[in-house]
Coordinates of C-alpha atoms in Angstrom, one line a residue:
M40 CA 23.8 10.2 4.9
F41 CA 22.2 7.1 6.4
L42 CA 20.2 7.8 9.6
L43 CA 20.3 5.4 12.5
A44 CA 17.3 3.1 12.8
S45 CA 15.1 3.3 15.9
S46 CA 15.1 0.2 18.0
G47 CA 14.1 -1.0 21.4
P48 CA 10.9 -2.1 23.0
E49 CA 8.7 0.5 21.2
F50 CA 10.1 0.0 17.7
P51 CA 11.0 -3.2 15.8
A52 CA 14.4 -3.9 14.2
G53 CA 15.2 -1.8 11.2
Y54 CA 12.5 0.8 12.0
V55 CA 13.2 4.5 11.1
R56 CA 10.9 7.1 12.4
F57 CA 8.7 8.9 9.8
D58 CA 10.0 12.4 10.4
R59 CA 13.6 11.2 9.8
V60 CA 12.5 9.5 6.6
Q61 CA 10.6 12.5 5.4
R62 CA 13.6 14.8 6.0
S63 CA 15.9 12.5 4.1
L64 CA 13.8 12.4 0.9
P65 CA 12.8 15.0 -1.6
E66 CA 9.5 16.9 -1.4
P67 CA 6.7 15.2 -3.4
E68 CA 5.9 16.9 -6.7
M69 CA 2.7 17.3 -8.8
A70 CA 2.7 15.1 -11.9
H71 CA 0.2 16.2 -14.6
I72 CA -0.8 13.0 -16.3
S73 CA -3.9 14.0 -18.2
G74 CA -6.2 16.9 -18.9
S75 CA -8.1 16.5 -15.7
V76 CA -5.8 14.6 -13.3
S77 CA -2.6 15.7 -11.5
L78 CA -1.1 13.4 -8.9
E79 CA 1.1 14.2 -5.8
T80 CA 4.1 12.0 -6.5
L81 CA 7.5 11.1 -5.0
H82 CA 9.8 9.6 -7.6
L83 CA 13.3 8.4 -6.6
P84 CA 15.4 7.4 -9.6
G85 CA 17.6 4.3 -9.3
P86 CA 18.3 0.8 -10.7
D87 CA 15.8 -1.4 -12.4
P88 CA 13.3 -2.8 -11.8
P89 CA 11.4 0.2 -10.4
I90 CA 8.9 -0.5 -7.6
A91 CA 5.6 1.5 -7.8
F92 CA 3.7 1.7 -4.5
V93 CA -0.1 2.0 -4.5
H94 CA -1.7 2.9 -1.2
G95 CA -5.1 1.8 0.1
G96 CA -8.3 3.5 1.1
L97 CA -7.8 6.8 3.1
G98 CA -4.1 6.1 2.7
S99 CA -1.1 8.3 1.9
L100 CA 1.8 8.3 -0.5
W101 CA 4.0 8.1 2.6
N102 CA 2.6 4.8 3.8
P103 CA 5.6 2.8 2.5
Y104 CA 8.1 5.1 4.3
P105 CA 10.1 2.2 5.8
Q106 CA 10.6 0.8 2.3
L107 CA 11.3 4.2 0.7
Y108 CA 14.1 4.8 3.1
Q109 CA 15.8 1.4 3.1
L110 CA 15.5 0.8 -0.6
R111 CA 16.1 4.3 -1.9
E112 CA 19.6 3.6 -3.2
E113 CA 18.9 0.1 -4.4
Q114 CA 15.9 0.5 -6.7
A115 CA 14.0 3.2 -8.6
L116 CA 10.9 4.0 -6.4
L117 CA 7.6 5.6 -7.1
T118 CA 4.8 6.4 -4.7
Y119 CA 1.8 8.7 -5.1
A120 CA -1.5 9.8 -3.7
L121 CA -4.5 8.4 -5.5
A122 CA -6.7 10.9 -7.3
G123 CA -8.9 12.6 -4.7
N124 CA -6.4 11.9 -2.0
G125 CA -3.6 13.9 -0.5
R126 CA -2.9 16.9 -2.8
S127 CA -3.8 15.0 -5.9
S128 CA -6.7 16.4 -8.0
R129 CA -10.0 14.7 -8.1
R130 CA -11.0 12.3 -10.8
P131 CA -14.0 13.0 -13.1
E132 CA -15.3 9.7 -11.8
Q133 CA -14.1 7.2 -9.2
S134 CA -13.5 3.7 -10.5
I135 CA -10.9 1.0 -10.4
E136 CA -10.4 1.4 -14.1
G137 CA -9.8 5.1 -13.7
H138 CA -7.2 4.5 -11.1
V139 CA -5.5 1.9 -13.2
G140 CA -5.4 4.4 -16.0
D141 CA -3.8 7.0 -13.7
L142 CA -1.1 4.5 -12.6
R143 CA -0.4 3.6 -16.2
A144 CA -0.1 7.3 -17.2
L145 CA 2.2 8.0 -14.2
I146 CA 4.5 5.1 -15.0
E147 CA 4.7 6.4 -18.6
H148 CA 5.3 9.9 -17.3
Y149 CA 8.4 8.8 -15.4
D150 CA 9.4 6.3 -18.2
L151 CA 9.5 3.4 -15.7
G152 CA 8.8 0.7 -18.3
R153 CA 7.8 -2.6 -16.6
P154 CA 7.9 -2.0 -12.9
I155 CA 7.1 -4.2 -9.9
V156 CA 3.7 -3.0 -8.8
H157 CA 3.2 -3.1 -5.0
G158 CA -0.4 -2.7 -3.7
H159 CA -1.5 -2.3 -0.1
S160 CA -5.0 -3.0 1.2
Y161 CA -7.5 -1.6 -1.3
G162 CA -4.5 -0.7 -3.4
T163 CA -4.1 -4.4 -4.1
A164 CA -7.2 -4.1 -6.4
I165 CA -5.5 -1.5 -8.5
A166 CA -2.3 -3.5 -8.6
I167 CA -4.1 -6.7 -9.7
E168 CA -6.1 -4.9 -12.4
Y169 CA -3.0 -3.1 -13.6
A170 CA -1.1 -6.4 -13.9
K171 CA -4.0 -8.0 -15.9
K172 CA -3.8 -5.3 -18.6
H173 CA -0.2 -4.0 -18.6
P174 CA 3.2 -5.6 -18.6
C175 CA 5.1 -5.5 -15.3
R176 CA 8.1 -7.3 -13.8
G177 CA 6.2 -8.4 -10.7
L178 CA 3.3 -7.9 -8.4
V179 CA 3.4 -7.6 -4.6
L180 CA 0.2 -7.6 -2.6
H181 CA 0.0 -6.8 1.1
G182 CA -3.0 -6.7 3.3
G183 CA -5.4 -7.4 0.5
G184 CA -6.3 -9.7 -2.4
D185 CA -8.6 -10.3 -5.3
H186 CA -11.9 -10.1 -3.3
D187 CA -13.6 -9.5 0.1
L188 CA -11.5 -6.4 0.9
T189 CA -14.3 -4.6 2.9
P190 CA -14.8 -5.7 6.5
A191 CA -18.5 -5.8 7.7
W192 CA -18.1 -2.8 10.1
E193 CA -16.6 -0.5 7.4
K194 CA -19.7 0.4 5.4
P195 CA -21.9 1.6 8.3
L196 CA -18.9 3.5 9.9
M197 CA -18.0 5.3 6.7
R198 CA -21.6 6.1 5.8
T199 CA -22.1 7.7 9.2
F200 CA -18.9 9.7 8.9
M201 CA -19.9 10.9 5.4
A202 CA -23.5 11.7 6.1
L203 CA -22.6 13.8 9.1
R204 CA -19.3 15.1 7.6
L205 CA -17.5 13.9 10.7
Y206 CA -14.3 13.7 8.8
R207 CA -14.2 17.5 8.9
V208 CA -14.5 17.9 12.7
F209 CA -13.5 14.6 14.3
P210 CA -10.2 14.8 16.2
R211 CA -7.7 13.9 13.5
N212 CA -6.2 10.6 14.6
V213 CA -8.6 9.4 17.3
L214 CA -10.5 7.1 14.8
M215 CA -7.4 6.0 13.0
R216 CA -5.6 5.1 16.2
A217 CA -8.6 3.1 17.5
L218 CA -8.9 1.2 14.2
A219 CA -5.2 0.5 14.1
R220 CA -5.2 -0.9 17.6
W221 CA -8.4 -2.9 17.2
A222 CA -8.3 -4.1 13.6
A223 CA -5.0 -3.5 11.9
C224 CA -2.1 -4.2 14.2
H225 CA -0.6 -7.1 16.2
E226 CA -1.1 -6.9 20.0
E227 CA 2.6 -6.4 20.5
T228 CA 2.8 -3.4 18.2
S229 CA 3.5 -0.4 20.4
G230 CA 1.4 2.7 20.7
A231 CA 4.5 4.7 19.8
L232 CA 4.8 2.9 16.5
I233 CA 1.1 3.4 15.7
D234 CA 1.3 7.1 16.4
D235 CA 4.4 7.4 14.3
F236 CA 2.7 5.6 11.4
L237 CA -0.3 7.9 11.7
R238 CA 2.0 10.9 11.2
S239 CA 2.5 9.5 7.7
N240 CA -1.2 8.9 7.3
P241 CA -3.5 11.3 9.2
M242 CA -7.2 11.0 8.7
A243 CA -8.3 12.5 5.4
R244 CA -10.3 15.7 5.6
R245 CA -11.3 15.7 1.9
R246 CA -14.6 14.1 1.0
S247 CA -13.1 12.9 -2.3
A248 CA -10.7 10.6 -0.3
W249 CA -13.6 8.9 1.4
E250 CA -15.5 8.6 -1.9
T251 CA -12.4 6.8 -3.4
V252 CA -13.3 3.9 -1.0
T253 CA -17.1 4.0 -1.4
K254 CA -17.3 4.5 -5.2
A255 CA -14.2 2.7 -6.5
F256 CA -13.4 -0.1 -4.1
W257 CA -16.6 -1.4 -2.4
G258 CA -17.7 -4.5 -4.1
Y259 CA -14.4 -5.3 -5.9
D260 CA -14.0 -8.9 -7.1
G261 CA -11.1 -9.6 -9.4
R262 CA -11.3 -13.4 -9.2
R263 CA -13.0 -14.1 -12.6
D264 CA -10.0 -13.2 -14.8
I265 CA -7.1 -13.2 -12.4
G266 CA -5.4 -15.8 -14.6
R267 CA -4.5 -12.9 -16.9
V268 CA -1.8 -11.9 -14.5
E269 CA 1.4 -13.4 -16.1
A270 CA 4.0 -11.7 -13.8
P271 CA 5.4 -13.4 -10.7
A272 CA 3.4 -12.4 -7.7
L273 CA 4.1 -12.4 -4.0
V274 CA 1.2 -12.1 -1.5
I275 CA 2.3 -11.0 2.0
H276 CA -0.1 -11.1 5.0
G277 CA 0.1 -10.6 8.7
P278 CA -1.9 -13.1 10.8
A279 CA -3.2 -10.3 13.1
D280 CA -4.9 -8.5 10.2
R281 CA -8.6 -8.2 11.1
I282 CA -9.4 -6.0 8.1
V283 CA -8.7 -8.5 5.3
P284 CA -8.8 -12.2 6.4
M285 CA -5.7 -14.3 5.9
E286 CA -7.6 -16.8 3.8
V287 CA -8.4 -14.1 1.3
A288 CA -4.7 -13.5 0.7
R289 CA -3.9 -17.2 0.7
E290 CA -6.6 -17.9 -1.9
T291 CA -5.4 -15.0 -4.0
A292 CA -1.9 -16.5 -4.1
R293 CA -3.4 -19.9 -5.1
R294 CA -5.3 -18.4 -8.0
L295 CA -2.5 -16.3 -9.4
P296 CA -0.7 -18.4 -12.2
N297 CA 2.7 -17.6 -10.8
G298 CA 1.9 -16.7 -7.2
A299 CA 3.4 -17.3 -3.8
F300 CA 2.1 -16.6 -0.3
H301 CA 4.2 -15.5 2.7
S302 CA 3.0 -14.8 6.3
I303 CA 4.9 -12.3 8.5
E304 CA 4.4 -13.3 12.1
R305 CA 3.6 -10.7 14.8
A306 CA 2.2 -8.4 12.2
G307 CA -1.2 -7.3 10.9
H308 CA -2.4 -5.0 8.2
A309 CA 0.7 -2.8 8.2
A310 CA 3.6 -5.3 8.2
T311 CA 5.6 -2.8 6.2
A312 CA 6.0 -0.8 9.4
E313 CA 5.3 -3.4 12.1
R314 CA 8.1 -5.7 10.8
P315 CA 10.1 -3.6 8.4
A316 CA 13.3 -5.6 8.4
E317 CA 11.5 -8.8 7.5
Y318 CA 9.3 -7.0 4.9
N319 CA 12.3 -5.4 3.2
R320 CA 14.1 -8.7 3.2
L321 CA 11.2 -10.2 1.3
L322 CA 11.1 -7.3 -1.2
R323 CA 14.8 -7.7 -1.9
L324 CA 14.3 -11.4 -2.6
F325 CA 11.4 -10.7 -4.8
V326 CA 13.5 -8.1 -6.8
E327 CA 15.9 -10.9 -7.6
V328 CA 12.9 -13.0 -8.8
A329 CA 11.8 -10.1 -11.0
R330 CA 15.3 -9.8 -12.4
G331 CA 15.2 -13.4 -13.4
K332 CA 18.1 -14.3 -11.1
Q333 CA 16.0 -16.6 -8.8
S334 CA 12.8 -18.5 -9.3
L335 CA 9.7 -17.8 -7.2
A336 CA 9.3 -21.4 -6.3
T337 CA 12.9 -21.7 -5.1
V338 CA 12.9 -18.5 -3.0
F339 CA 9.4 -18.7 -1.5
N340 CA 8.7 -22.4 -1.7
T341 CA 5.4 -21.5 -3.5
S342 CA 3.5 -22.0 -0.2
R343 CA 0.1 -21.9 -1.9

């Protein structure tokens, strides 16, 4: 049964609260993909092409909950917690290559063939590197790009939290709420929406989740061989994003051989939740591109 979307001054058009989404979907399961790695995964079977969601640093498999709910009967969907995050096991080592290998093994585990790979924030690095090496129907990047994914304030903040193990004792969402308001969200995004989003993504207590960022993602630069990405690619960015600059996303779209850039107004680093109706409209259009029914240039005017 479809649940009514929340709307009004606190929530944007098309928004469905996280607890409703979570109740409407199956419990995530553990997918054993190698001798040392098991990943907490939510797989929703459906029509091709599948969409595989890759979250960012200190993220959650539930981050794309507005898309999981609205698209659950339209496409096959896959979302998972990166190794070392959520309930997923730790990796023997933290690296972009290792996470790309995990994603490939997970896609093979569920027999998803050539999916659309959707990366958010640091997850865009995994998505880009996956598309360089493995066939996919399309690539969607939000809140990220092929370089400069680490804001200047992040390293000293994370080093302090890790050195003092503050992630174990700090009030769970105080830091995340402050960062969301200051760096991630548009000024019109309500506190109620931020709090609801953080229910899907509470601050990680596991050190391995923080090490995913410091060991795998810091210093990422995928510009040198980004021309290897052959699939159509859509880069989506919110102008209010103060974590990854808009120009990084725009430049990434220009470098991709078959890329397009789209800005979602009144949104920041989490346009998936801040403007879900518009974001889902873009995803549906991109699915038609991936199916070969529309051209990227026609649908998105290749604003590069």
